[in-house]
Coordinates of C-alpha atoms in Angstrom, one line a residue:
Chain A
D1 CA -35.3 -124.8 -23.4
T2 CA -38.7 -125.8 -22.1
A3 CA -38.7 -129.5 -21.1
V4 CA -42.5 -130.1 -21.4
S5 CA -44.4 -127.6 -23.4
Q6 CA -48.1 -127.3 -24.0
T7 CA -50.0 -125.2 -26.5
P8 CA -52.1 -123.2 -26.1
K9 CA -51.8 -121.9 -22.6
Y10 CA -55.3 -120.5 -22.6
L11 CA -58.3 -121.8 -24.6
V12 CA -61.7 -120.2 -24.6
T13 CA -64.4 -121.9 -26.7
Q14 CA -68.1 -122.4 -27.0
M15 CA -70.0 -125.5 -26.0
G16 CA -70.2 -128.1 -28.8
N17 CA -66.9 -127.2 -30.4
D18 CA -64.0 -129.5 -31.0
K19 CA -60.5 -128.5 -29.8
S20 CA -57.0 -129.9 -29.4
I21 CA -54.2 -129.4 -26.9
K22 CA -50.7 -130.2 -28.0
C23 CA -47.8 -131.4 -25.8
E24 CA -44.2 -132.0 -26.6
Q25 CA -41.3 -133.0 -24.3
N26 CA -37.6 -132.8 -25.2
L27 CA -36.4 -134.9 -22.3
G28 CA -36.2 -138.2 -24.1
H29 CA -38.8 -139.7 -21.8
D30 CA -40.7 -142.8 -22.7
T31 CA -43.9 -142.1 -20.7
M32 CA -46.3 -139.2 -21.1
Y33 CA -49.5 -138.3 -19.2
W34 CA -52.5 -136.1 -19.3
Y35 CA -53.9 -134.8 -16.0
K36 CA -57.0 -132.8 -15.4
Q37 CA -57.0 -130.2 -12.5
D38 CA -60.5 -129.1 -11.5
S39 CA -61.5 -125.8 -9.8
K40 CA -60.6 -127.3 -6.4
K41 CA -57.1 -128.0 -7.6
F42 CA -57.6 -131.7 -7.5
L43 CA -55.3 -133.5 -10.0
K44 CA -56.7 -136.6 -11.8
I45 CA -54.9 -138.8 -14.3
M46 CA -56.7 -139.1 -17.6
F47 CA -54.3 -141.0 -19.9
S48 CA -50.8 -142.3 -19.9
Y49 CA -48.8 -143.4 -22.9
N50 CA -45.6 -145.4 -23.0
N51 CA -43.6 -145.4 -26.2
K52 CA -46.7 -144.4 -28.1
E53 CA -48.9 -147.1 -26.6
L54 CA -51.8 -146.4 -24.3
I55 CA -51.2 -147.8 -20.8
I56 CA -53.6 -145.9 -18.6
N57 CA -57.1 -144.9 -19.6
E58 CA -59.1 -143.8 -16.7
T59 CA -62.8 -143.3 -16.7
V60 CA -62.9 -140.4 -19.1
P61 CA -65.8 -139.6 -21.6
N62 CA -64.9 -141.0 -25.0
R63 CA -65.2 -137.4 -26.3
F64 CA -61.6 -137.2 -25.1
S65 CA -59.1 -138.9 -27.4
P66 CA -55.4 -138.8 -26.9
K67 CA -53.0 -139.3 -29.8
S68 CA -49.3 -140.0 -29.6
P69 CA -47.6 -139.6 -33.1
D70 CA -44.2 -140.3 -31.5
K71 CA -42.9 -140.7 -28.0
A72 CA -42.1 -137.0 -27.7
H73 CA -45.6 -135.9 -28.4
L74 CA -49.0 -136.5 -26.7
N75 CA -51.9 -134.5 -28.0
L76 CA -55.4 -134.4 -26.5
H77 CA -58.4 -133.9 -28.7
I78 CA -61.8 -133.1 -27.2
N79 CA -65.1 -133.4 -29.2
S80 CA -68.4 -131.7 -28.4
L81 CA -67.0 -129.6 -25.5
E82 CA -69.2 -129.2 -22.4
L83 CA -69.3 -126.7 -19.6
G84 CA -67.9 -129.3 -17.2
D85 CA -64.8 -129.7 -19.3
S86 CA -63.6 -126.4 -18.1
A87 CA -60.4 -127.1 -16.1
V88 CA -56.6 -126.8 -16.4
Y89 CA -55.1 -129.7 -18.3
F90 CA -51.5 -130.7 -17.6
C91 CA -49.2 -132.7 -19.7
A92 CA -46.3 -134.5 -18.0
S93 CA -43.6 -136.9 -18.8
S94 CA -41.3 -139.3 -17.0
P95 CA -38.6 -141.8 -17.9
Q96 CA -39.8 -145.4 -18.1
N97 CA -38.5 -147.2 -15.2
T98 CA -39.6 -150.6 -14.1
Y99 CA -39.2 -149.7 -10.5
G100 CA -41.1 -146.4 -10.8
N101 CA -38.5 -144.4 -9.0
T102 CA -38.5 -141.3 -11.1
E103 CA -40.4 -138.2 -10.9
A104 CA -42.8 -136.6 -13.4
F105 CA -42.0 -133.4 -15.2
F106 CA -45.0 -131.1 -15.9
G107 CA -45.9 -128.6 -18.5
Q108 CA -47.3 -125.2 -17.6
G109 CA -50.9 -126.3 -18.2
T110 CA -53.7 -125.3 -20.6
R111 CA -56.6 -123.4 -19.0
L112 CA -59.7 -124.5 -20.9
T113 CA -62.8 -122.4 -20.5
V114 CA -66.0 -123.6 -22.2
V115 CA -68.7 -120.9 -22.5
Chain B
A1 CA -54.4 -149.1 -5.7
Q2 CA -52.9 -146.2 -3.8
S3 CA -54.4 -143.2 -2.3
V4 CA -53.1 -140.0 -0.7
T5 CA -54.6 -137.9 2.0
Q6 CA -53.6 -134.3 2.8
L7 CA -55.6 -133.5 5.9
D8 CA -55.1 -129.7 5.8
S9 CA -56.7 -128.0 2.8
Q10 CA -55.3 -124.6 3.9
V11 CA -52.5 -123.6 6.2
P12 CA -52.0 -120.0 7.0
V13 CA -48.7 -119.1 8.7
F14 CA -46.7 -116.0 9.5
E15 CA -43.5 -115.2 7.7
E16 CA -40.4 -116.7 9.4
A17 CA -42.5 -119.2 11.3
P18 CA -42.0 -123.0 10.9
V19 CA -44.6 -125.0 8.9
E20 CA -45.5 -128.7 8.5
L21 CA -47.8 -129.9 5.7
R22 CA -49.2 -133.4 6.4
C23 CA -49.4 -136.3 3.9
N24 CA -50.6 -139.8 4.6
Y25 CA -50.8 -142.5 2.0
S26 CA -52.2 -146.0 1.7
S27 CA -50.8 -148.8 -0.6
S28 CA -50.6 -152.5 -0.5
V29 CA -47.1 -152.4 -2.1
S30 CA -44.0 -150.3 -1.6
V31 CA -44.3 -146.8 -3.0
Y32 CA -42.1 -143.9 -3.9
L33 CA -43.2 -140.5 -2.5
F34 CA -43.0 -137.0 -3.9
W35 CA -43.8 -133.4 -2.9
Y36 CA -44.6 -131.0 -5.7
V37 CA -45.3 -127.2 -5.5
Q38 CA -47.6 -125.3 -7.8
Y39 CA -47.2 -121.5 -7.9
P40 CA -50.2 -119.5 -9.2
N41 CA -50.9 -120.1 -12.9
Q42 CA -47.9 -122.5 -13.2
G43 CA -47.2 -126.1 -13.6
L44 CA -46.0 -128.5 -10.9
Q45 CA -42.4 -128.4 -9.8
L46 CA -40.7 -131.2 -7.8
L47 CA -39.7 -130.2 -4.3
L48 CA -38.3 -133.5 -3.1
K49 CA -38.7 -137.2 -3.4
Y50 CA -38.2 -140.3 -1.3
L51 CA -37.0 -143.5 -3.1
S52 CA -35.2 -145.5 -0.5
G53 CA -32.5 -145.1 2.2
S54 CA -32.5 -142.3 4.7
T55 CA -36.0 -141.4 5.8
L56 CA -35.2 -137.7 6.0
V57 CA -35.0 -136.1 2.6
K58 CA -34.0 -132.6 1.7
G59 CA -35.3 -130.7 -1.2
I60 CA -35.2 -127.3 -2.8
N61 CA -36.0 -124.0 -1.2
G62 CA -35.1 -125.3 2.3
F63 CA -37.9 -127.9 2.5
E64 CA -37.4 -131.3 3.9
A65 CA -39.7 -134.3 4.5
E66 CA -39.6 -137.4 6.6
F67 CA -40.8 -140.8 5.5
N68 CA -42.5 -142.8 8.3
K69 CA -43.4 -146.3 7.1
S70 CA -45.2 -147.4 10.2
Q71 CA -47.4 -144.3 10.1
T72 CA -47.6 -144.3 6.3
S73 CA -46.8 -140.6 6.4
F74 CA -44.5 -138.2 4.5
H75 CA -44.9 -134.8 6.1
L76 CA -43.2 -131.8 4.6
R77 CA -41.5 -129.2 6.8
K78 CA -39.7 -125.9 6.6
P79 CA -38.2 -124.2 9.6
S80 CA -38.8 -120.7 8.4
V81 CA -41.1 -119.7 5.6
H82 CA -41.0 -116.8 3.3
I83 CA -43.8 -114.9 1.5
S84 CA -42.6 -116.5 -1.7
D85 CA -43.5 -120.0 -0.4
T86 CA -47.2 -119.1 -0.8
A87 CA -48.4 -121.8 -3.2
E88 CA -50.3 -125.1 -3.5
Y89 CA -48.4 -128.2 -2.3
F90 CA -49.2 -131.7 -3.5
C91 CA -48.1 -135.0 -2.1
A92 CA -47.9 -137.9 -4.6
V93 CA -47.1 -141.6 -4.7
R94 CA -46.0 -144.0 -7.3
D95 CA -45.7 -147.7 -6.8
N96 CA -42.8 -150.0 -7.7
Y97 CA -44.3 -151.1 -11.0
G98 CA -46.9 -148.6 -12.0
Q99 CA -46.4 -145.7 -14.3
N100 CA -49.1 -143.6 -12.7
F101 CA -48.7 -140.9 -10.1
V102 CA -51.5 -140.5 -7.6
F103 CA -51.8 -137.1 -6.1
G104 CA -53.3 -135.8 -2.9
P105 CA -55.9 -133.1 -2.9
G106 CA -53.3 -130.4 -2.2
T107 CA -52.6 -128.0 0.7
R108 CA -52.8 -124.3 0.1
L109 CA -49.9 -122.6 2.1
S110 CA -50.5 -118.9 2.7
V111 CA -47.6 -117.0 4.2
L112 CA -48.7 -113.8 5.9
P113 CA -46.4 -110.8 6.5

């Protein structure tokens, strides 16, 4: 059973299109994240949700909109795709812990290529 | 806010040689420290973590790391590497109260035959 699963694994699309990436975790975690990994492998937090509520919203273009229908799902919708959006997007989850002493579990990533 | 530095972007090493990957962090509060490994075209997998207690922590695949509070470091070591250890390694921090994980820029470990 995959703990954190993302779909699709690969996504090739044209500039200007709108696309969504789905993420589901079956670990019972309260917190979910979206990270962007650029071509230099640098990982940057985009969003974090805790029990369906947005708690971290880094400086990300408002073309990116996360949606959490329930605490097991966190989807990422991207409008008007641009070439610079090409990257690998990772979903992750972790248990909510006031003291932060738990690790994050990552999905396999979605490689988005905008042409 | 926290930040993480991994000074070595690439580390080539011969098979069966020892390796150390360096990680330094800065934070105004106590943090928890993690090392993750990313194999090609895969997600991140936890190698080990430091929460409290003994400063030497052991992880999977023969890796270990030592937390040094005075030097704000958390270097990763392995006494003898294998070809299969070739991957990208990320150091990360998380503070006591935050939900966010801040990652370093990664170190590419290449094990040569």
